Amino acid sequence: MSADTDYVSDVMGLDHTTVTGWGRTAPTAARLIRPRTYEEAAAAVRACGARGGIPRGLGRAYGDAAQNAGGSVLDMTALDRVHAIDADGGTVLCDAGVSLHRLMEVLLPLGWFVPVTPGTRYVTVGGAIGADIHGKNHHVSGSFARHVLALELLTADGEIRTVIPGTPLFDATAGGMGLTGVILTATIRLQPVETSLVSVDTERAADLDDLMARLAATDHRYRYSVAWIDLLARGASTGRAVLTRGDHAPLDALPARLRRDPLAFRTSRLPAAPAVLPEGLLSRTTVGLFNELWYRKAPRARTGQLQRISAFFHPLDGVPHWNRVYGRGGFVQYQFAVGYGQEDALRRIVHRISARRCPSFLAVLKRFGESDPGWLSFPVPGWTLALDIPAGLPGLGGFLDELDEEVAAAGGRVYLAKDARLRPELLTAMYPRLEEFRTLRAELDPHGVFVSDLARRLHL
């Protein structure tokens, strides 16, 4: 062993363990290293060995982006300090291992909110940048990296570099899935809020065309917008949906009882999903029943409902380990985007999913705004559909391969942070700046220190 490997083993601990994504579909074994300081992180990088290493946060990437079979995985969650908050200017400097949940706890009482949040607040800042996450507000605010003012990056040569927007290294790191180095800190621009509640409008759409027309006509009125879509509905109801949109509630919209503590961050938790659930629990029948009930119980039109931030943005966070409901085989989350002008491709794909009877109860459609600068950043101006599918569904792999072909032919792409099965030959068509990413990565990391199962599979 090298001196660095001895140091890592003695000081940080070095566990051999099975690592998987949130979808639990492709587990691989790796050495799990937990650095607690920047110096330990540098030592861990030097000790990665022949199979390299990859940084990992809270494990919410659905696929294999934060796995490294036979190599090292750097668990960065111990680096979780909030260093400085500018409560006047609206910025925060924090470690990359800080979760969005922690930032909300700290920032909301000061009248600030994270600029972008996905469907879970249990992601780290480093993961948010590495995947360049998006949320319900992309049509207004773009993705997470657009709000990063600077970051510190530990690169393969052991240097800590300050990286700012507008540089090639920043654009490769934003959405680069941890393959340019280990993000240590980030300075983030925040969103001002008067309360910790959201004013929400809800309406039903009768079918896919009705849904897209409503979104296109009125999305500009809302900061946040998302539609739950019933992918088991067929015929005239294909693509029926519940559309939910809103904005941070102003103080004067709150009843008197809530104005006493308007910035309180309140969450709720239900019992965790059991570790073992019956196989086949999410069948076409059970999901179809759920979808019918969910659609029918939604109001035809309701405005101004006040919801907690946790309920509006992160309803599934209230059920710890909800990914277990898919059984031992796990699930695939398939998310793609196609540009404006490609609505016919979106219609064809939705009709194919509906005809295939994919049992998905977590399916959402959103509109994206302008593209973000990251070379591998996912959003493009247009439409994005995400759906969860039990991994054991017969013929699923071939069916998704066919959808990939249709997405690529329409000039669209799949989201790498959720992928565990895309064929590498389609990647260049989906991400036109891929070769720039590969070239910079080869120059920055010629010995392949940073590598993951995703990187090997897609030849990143």
Short mmCIF file of N, CA and C in Angstrom, two decimals, residues 73-150:
data_model
loop_
_atom_site.label_atom_id
_atom_site.label_comp_id
_atom_site.label_asym_id
_atom_site.label_seq_id
_atom_site.Cartn_x
_atom_site.Cartn_y
_atom_site.Cartn_z
N VAL A 73 -15.39 4.88 -3.97
CA VAL A 73 -16.47 5.85 -3.95
C VAL A 73 -16.22 6.77 -2.76
N LEU A 74 -16.17 8.08 -3.02
CA LEU A 74 -15.86 9.05 -1.97
C LEU A 74 -17.17 9.64 -1.44
N ASP A 75 -17.56 9.21 -0.26
CA ASP A 75 -18.75 9.72 0.39
C ASP A 75 -18.43 11.10 0.97
N MET A 76 -19.01 12.16 0.37
CA MET A 76 -18.63 13.53 0.72
C MET A 76 -19.55 14.16 1.76
N THR A 77 -20.44 13.38 2.35
CA THR A 77 -21.46 13.96 3.23
C THR A 77 -20.92 14.46 4.57
N ALA A 78 -19.69 14.06 4.94
CA ALA A 78 -19.13 14.57 6.19
C ALA A 78 -18.62 16.00 6.03
N LEU A 79 -18.40 16.44 4.81
CA LEU A 79 -18.01 17.83 4.55
C LEU A 79 -19.29 18.63 4.37
N ASP A 80 -19.85 19.10 5.49
CA ASP A 80 -21.21 19.63 5.46
C ASP A 80 -21.35 20.93 6.25
N ARG A 81 -20.35 21.79 6.15
CA ARG A 81 -20.41 23.06 6.88
C ARG A 81 -21.01 24.17 6.02
N VAL A 82 -21.83 25.00 6.65
CA VAL A 82 -22.26 26.26 6.04
C VAL A 82 -21.29 27.33 6.54
N HIS A 83 -20.46 27.85 5.65
CA HIS A 83 -19.37 28.73 6.05
C HIS A 83 -19.81 30.18 6.25
N ALA A 84 -20.62 30.70 5.34
CA ALA A 84 -20.98 32.11 5.41
C ALA A 84 -22.29 32.35 4.68
N ILE A 85 -23.11 33.23 5.27
CA ILE A 85 -24.37 33.63 4.66
C ILE A 85 -24.37 35.15 4.55
N ASP A 86 -24.61 35.66 3.37
CA ASP A 86 -24.81 37.10 3.18
C ASP A 86 -26.31 37.33 3.16
N ALA A 87 -26.87 37.66 4.31
CA ALA A 87 -28.31 37.80 4.44
C ALA A 87 -28.83 39.05 3.75
N ASP A 88 -27.95 39.99 3.44
CA ASP A 88 -28.36 41.19 2.70
C ASP A 88 -28.28 40.95 1.20
N GLY A 89 -27.19 40.35 0.77
CA GLY A 89 -27.00 40.13 -0.67
C GLY A 89 -27.62 38.85 -1.19
N GLY A 90 -27.97 37.91 -0.30
CA GLY A 90 -28.63 36.69 -0.74
C GLY A 90 -27.70 35.66 -1.36
N THR A 91 -26.58 35.37 -0.67
CA THR A 91 -25.69 34.31 -1.12
C THR A 91 -25.28 33.45 0.07
N VAL A 92 -24.87 32.24 -0.22
CA VAL A 92 -24.37 31.34 0.81
C VAL A 92 -23.12 30.64 0.29
N LEU A 93 -22.12 30.50 1.16
CA LEU A 93 -20.92 29.71 0.88
C LEU A 93 -20.98 28.48 1.77
N CYS A 94 -20.94 27.30 1.16
CA CYS A 94 -21.07 26.08 1.94
C CYS A 94 -20.24 24.96 1.34
N ASP A 95 -20.02 23.92 2.13
CA ASP A 95 -19.37 22.71 1.63
C ASP A 95 -20.29 21.98 0.66
N ALA A 96 -19.69 21.19 -0.20
CA ALA A 96 -20.46 20.46 -1.19
C ALA A 96 -21.30 19.34 -0.58
N GLY A 97 -20.95 18.92 0.64
CA GLY A 97 -21.71 17.85 1.28
C GLY A 97 -22.94 18.32 2.02
N VAL A 98 -23.19 19.62 2.04
CA VAL A 98 -24.40 20.15 2.67
C VAL A 98 -25.61 19.77 1.84
N SER A 99 -26.67 19.31 2.50
CA SER A 99 -27.89 18.95 1.78
C SER A 99 -28.76 20.17 1.55
N LEU A 100 -29.63 20.10 0.56
CA LEU A 100 -30.60 21.17 0.36
C LEU A 100 -31.55 21.26 1.55
N HIS A 101 -31.82 20.14 2.19
CA HIS A 101 -32.63 20.16 3.41
C HIS A 101 -31.99 21.04 4.47
N ARG A 102 -30.70 20.88 4.68
CA ARG A 102 -30.00 21.69 5.68
C ARG A 102 -30.00 23.16 5.30
N LEU A 103 -29.80 23.45 4.02
CA LEU A 103 -29.84 24.84 3.59
C LEU A 103 -31.21 25.46 3.86
N MET A 104 -32.25 24.71 3.62
CA MET A 104 -33.60 25.25 3.89
C MET A 104 -33.78 25.53 5.37
N GLU A 105 -33.30 24.63 6.22
CA GLU A 105 -33.39 24.85 7.67
C GLU A 105 -32.70 26.14 8.08
N VAL A 106 -31.56 26.41 7.48
CA VAL A 106 -30.75 27.56 7.87
C VAL A 106 -31.24 28.85 7.20
N LEU A 107 -31.64 28.76 5.95
CA LEU A 107 -31.89 29.96 5.16
C LEU A 107 -33.32 30.49 5.26
N LEU A 108 -34.29 29.61 5.37
CA LEU A 108 -35.67 30.07 5.37
C LEU A 108 -35.97 31.07 6.49
N PRO A 109 -35.50 30.84 7.72
CA PRO A 109 -35.76 31.85 8.76
C PRO A 109 -35.17 33.22 8.45
N LEU A 110 -34.22 33.27 7.51
CA LEU A 110 -33.60 34.54 7.13
C LEU A 110 -34.28 35.15 5.91
N GLY A 111 -35.29 34.47 5.38
CA GLY A 111 -36.01 35.00 4.23
C GLY A 111 -35.42 34.63 2.89
N TRP A 112 -34.69 33.50 2.85
CA TRP A 112 -34.08 33.06 1.60
C TRP A 112 -34.40 31.59 1.35
N PHE A 113 -34.44 31.22 0.07
CA PHE A 113 -34.73 29.84 -0.34
C PHE A 113 -33.72 29.43 -1.40
N VAL A 114 -33.51 28.12 -1.53
CA VAL A 114 -32.60 27.64 -2.56
C VAL A 114 -33.16 28.01 -3.93
N PRO A 115 -32.29 28.32 -4.90
CA PRO A 115 -32.80 28.81 -6.19
C PRO A 115 -33.48 27.75 -7.02
N VAL A 116 -33.08 26.49 -6.84
CA VAL A 116 -33.63 25.36 -7.59
C VAL A 116 -33.65 24.16 -6.68
N THR A 117 -34.76 23.43 -6.67
CA THR A 117 -34.81 22.17 -5.93
C THR A 117 -35.50 21.12 -6.78
N PRO A 118 -34.97 19.90 -6.79
CA PRO A 118 -35.67 18.82 -7.50
C PRO A 118 -36.79 18.27 -6.61
N GLY A 119 -37.26 17.06 -6.92
CA GLY A 119 -38.36 16.48 -6.17
C GLY A 119 -37.98 15.95 -4.81
N THR A 120 -36.72 16.06 -4.43
CA THR A 120 -36.27 15.69 -3.08
C THR A 120 -35.31 16.76 -2.58
N ARG A 121 -35.39 17.07 -1.30
CA ARG A 121 -34.42 18.01 -0.71
C ARG A 121 -33.21 17.27 -0.14
N TYR A 122 -33.21 15.95 -0.23
CA TYR A 122 -32.09 15.16 0.29
C TYR A 122 -31.07 14.87 -0.80
N VAL A 123 -30.58 15.96 -1.39
CA VAL A 123 -29.44 15.91 -2.30
C VAL A 123 -28.42 16.91 -1.80
N THR A 124 -27.16 16.66 -2.06
CA THR A 124 -26.11 17.57 -1.63
C THR A 124 -25.90 18.66 -2.67
N VAL A 125 -25.26 19.74 -2.24
CA VAL A 125 -24.92 20.82 -3.15
C VAL A 125 -23.98 20.31 -4.25
N GLY A 126 -23.01 19.49 -3.87
CA GLY A 126 -22.10 18.93 -4.88
C GLY A 126 -22.85 18.09 -5.91
N GLY A 127 -23.79 17.28 -5.43
CA GLY A 127 -24.59 16.49 -6.36
C GLY A 127 -25.48 17.35 -7.23
N ALA A 128 -26.01 18.43 -6.65
CA ALA A 128 -26.87 19.35 -7.42
C ALA A 128 -26.10 19.98 -8.57
N ILE A 129 -24.82 20.29 -8.34
CA ILE A 129 -24.00 20.87 -9.40
C ILE A 129 -23.57 19.79 -10.38
N GLY A 130 -23.12 18.65 -9.86
CA GLY A 130 -22.64 17.58 -10.72
C GLY A 130 -23.70 17.07 -11.67
N ALA A 131 -24.95 17.03 -11.23
CA ALA A 131 -26.05 16.61 -12.10
C ALA A 131 -26.76 17.81 -12.74
N ASP A 132 -26.37 19.02 -12.37
CA ASP A 132 -27.03 20.25 -12.78
C ASP A 132 -28.55 20.09 -12.71
N ILE A 133 -29.01 19.86 -11.51
CA ILE A 133 -30.41 19.52 -11.29
C ILE A 133 -31.34 20.64 -11.74
N HIS A 134 -32.56 20.27 -12.04
CA HIS A 134 -33.60 21.23 -12.40
C HIS A 134 -34.80 20.97 -11.51
N GLY A 135 -35.73 21.90 -11.51
CA GLY A 135 -36.93 21.74 -10.70
C GLY A 135 -38.16 22.21 -11.45
N LYS A 136 -39.18 22.56 -10.70
CA LYS A 136 -40.44 23.01 -11.29
C LYS A 136 -40.33 24.41 -11.88
N ASN A 137 -39.21 25.08 -11.66
CA ASN A 137 -39.06 26.47 -12.11
C ASN A 137 -38.04 26.64 -13.22
N HIS A 138 -37.73 25.59 -13.96
CA HIS A 138 -36.70 25.76 -14.99
C HIS A 138 -37.12 26.76 -16.05
N HIS A 139 -38.39 26.83 -16.38
CA HIS A 139 -38.86 27.77 -17.41
C HIS A 139 -38.63 29.21 -17.00
N VAL A 140 -38.38 29.44 -15.70
CA VAL A 140 -38.12 30.79 -15.19
C VAL A 140 -36.67 30.95 -14.75
N SER A 141 -36.14 29.97 -14.02
CA SER A 141 -34.87 30.13 -13.31
C SER A 141 -33.73 29.28 -13.83
N GLY A 142 -33.99 28.38 -14.78
CA GLY A 142 -32.92 27.51 -15.25
C GLY A 142 -32.56 26.45 -14.23
N SER A 143 -31.41 25.83 -14.43
CA SER A 143 -30.99 24.76 -13.54
C SER A 143 -30.07 25.28 -12.45
N PHE A 144 -29.66 24.39 -11.56
CA PHE A 144 -28.97 24.79 -10.34
C PHE A 144 -27.67 25.54 -10.62
N ALA A 145 -26.87 25.06 -11.58
CA ALA A 145 -25.55 25.65 -11.81
C ALA A 145 -25.64 27.10 -12.28
N ARG A 146 -26.77 27.50 -12.82
CA ARG A 146 -26.92 28.89 -13.25
C ARG A 146 -26.83 29.85 -12.07
N HIS A 147 -27.03 29.35 -10.87
CA HIS A 147 -27.04 30.18 -9.67
C HIS A 147 -25.78 30.00 -8.83
N VAL A 148 -24.81 29.27 -9.36
CA VAL A 148 -23.53 29.07 -8.67
C VAL A 148 -22.57 30.17 -9.11
N LEU A 149 -22.08 30.94 -8.14
CA LEU A 149 -21.19 32.06 -8.44
C LEU A 149 -19.73 31.63 -8.51
N ALA A 150 -19.38 30.59 -7.78
CA ALA A 150 -18.03 30.05 -7.80
C ALA A 150 -18.04 28.71 -7.07
#
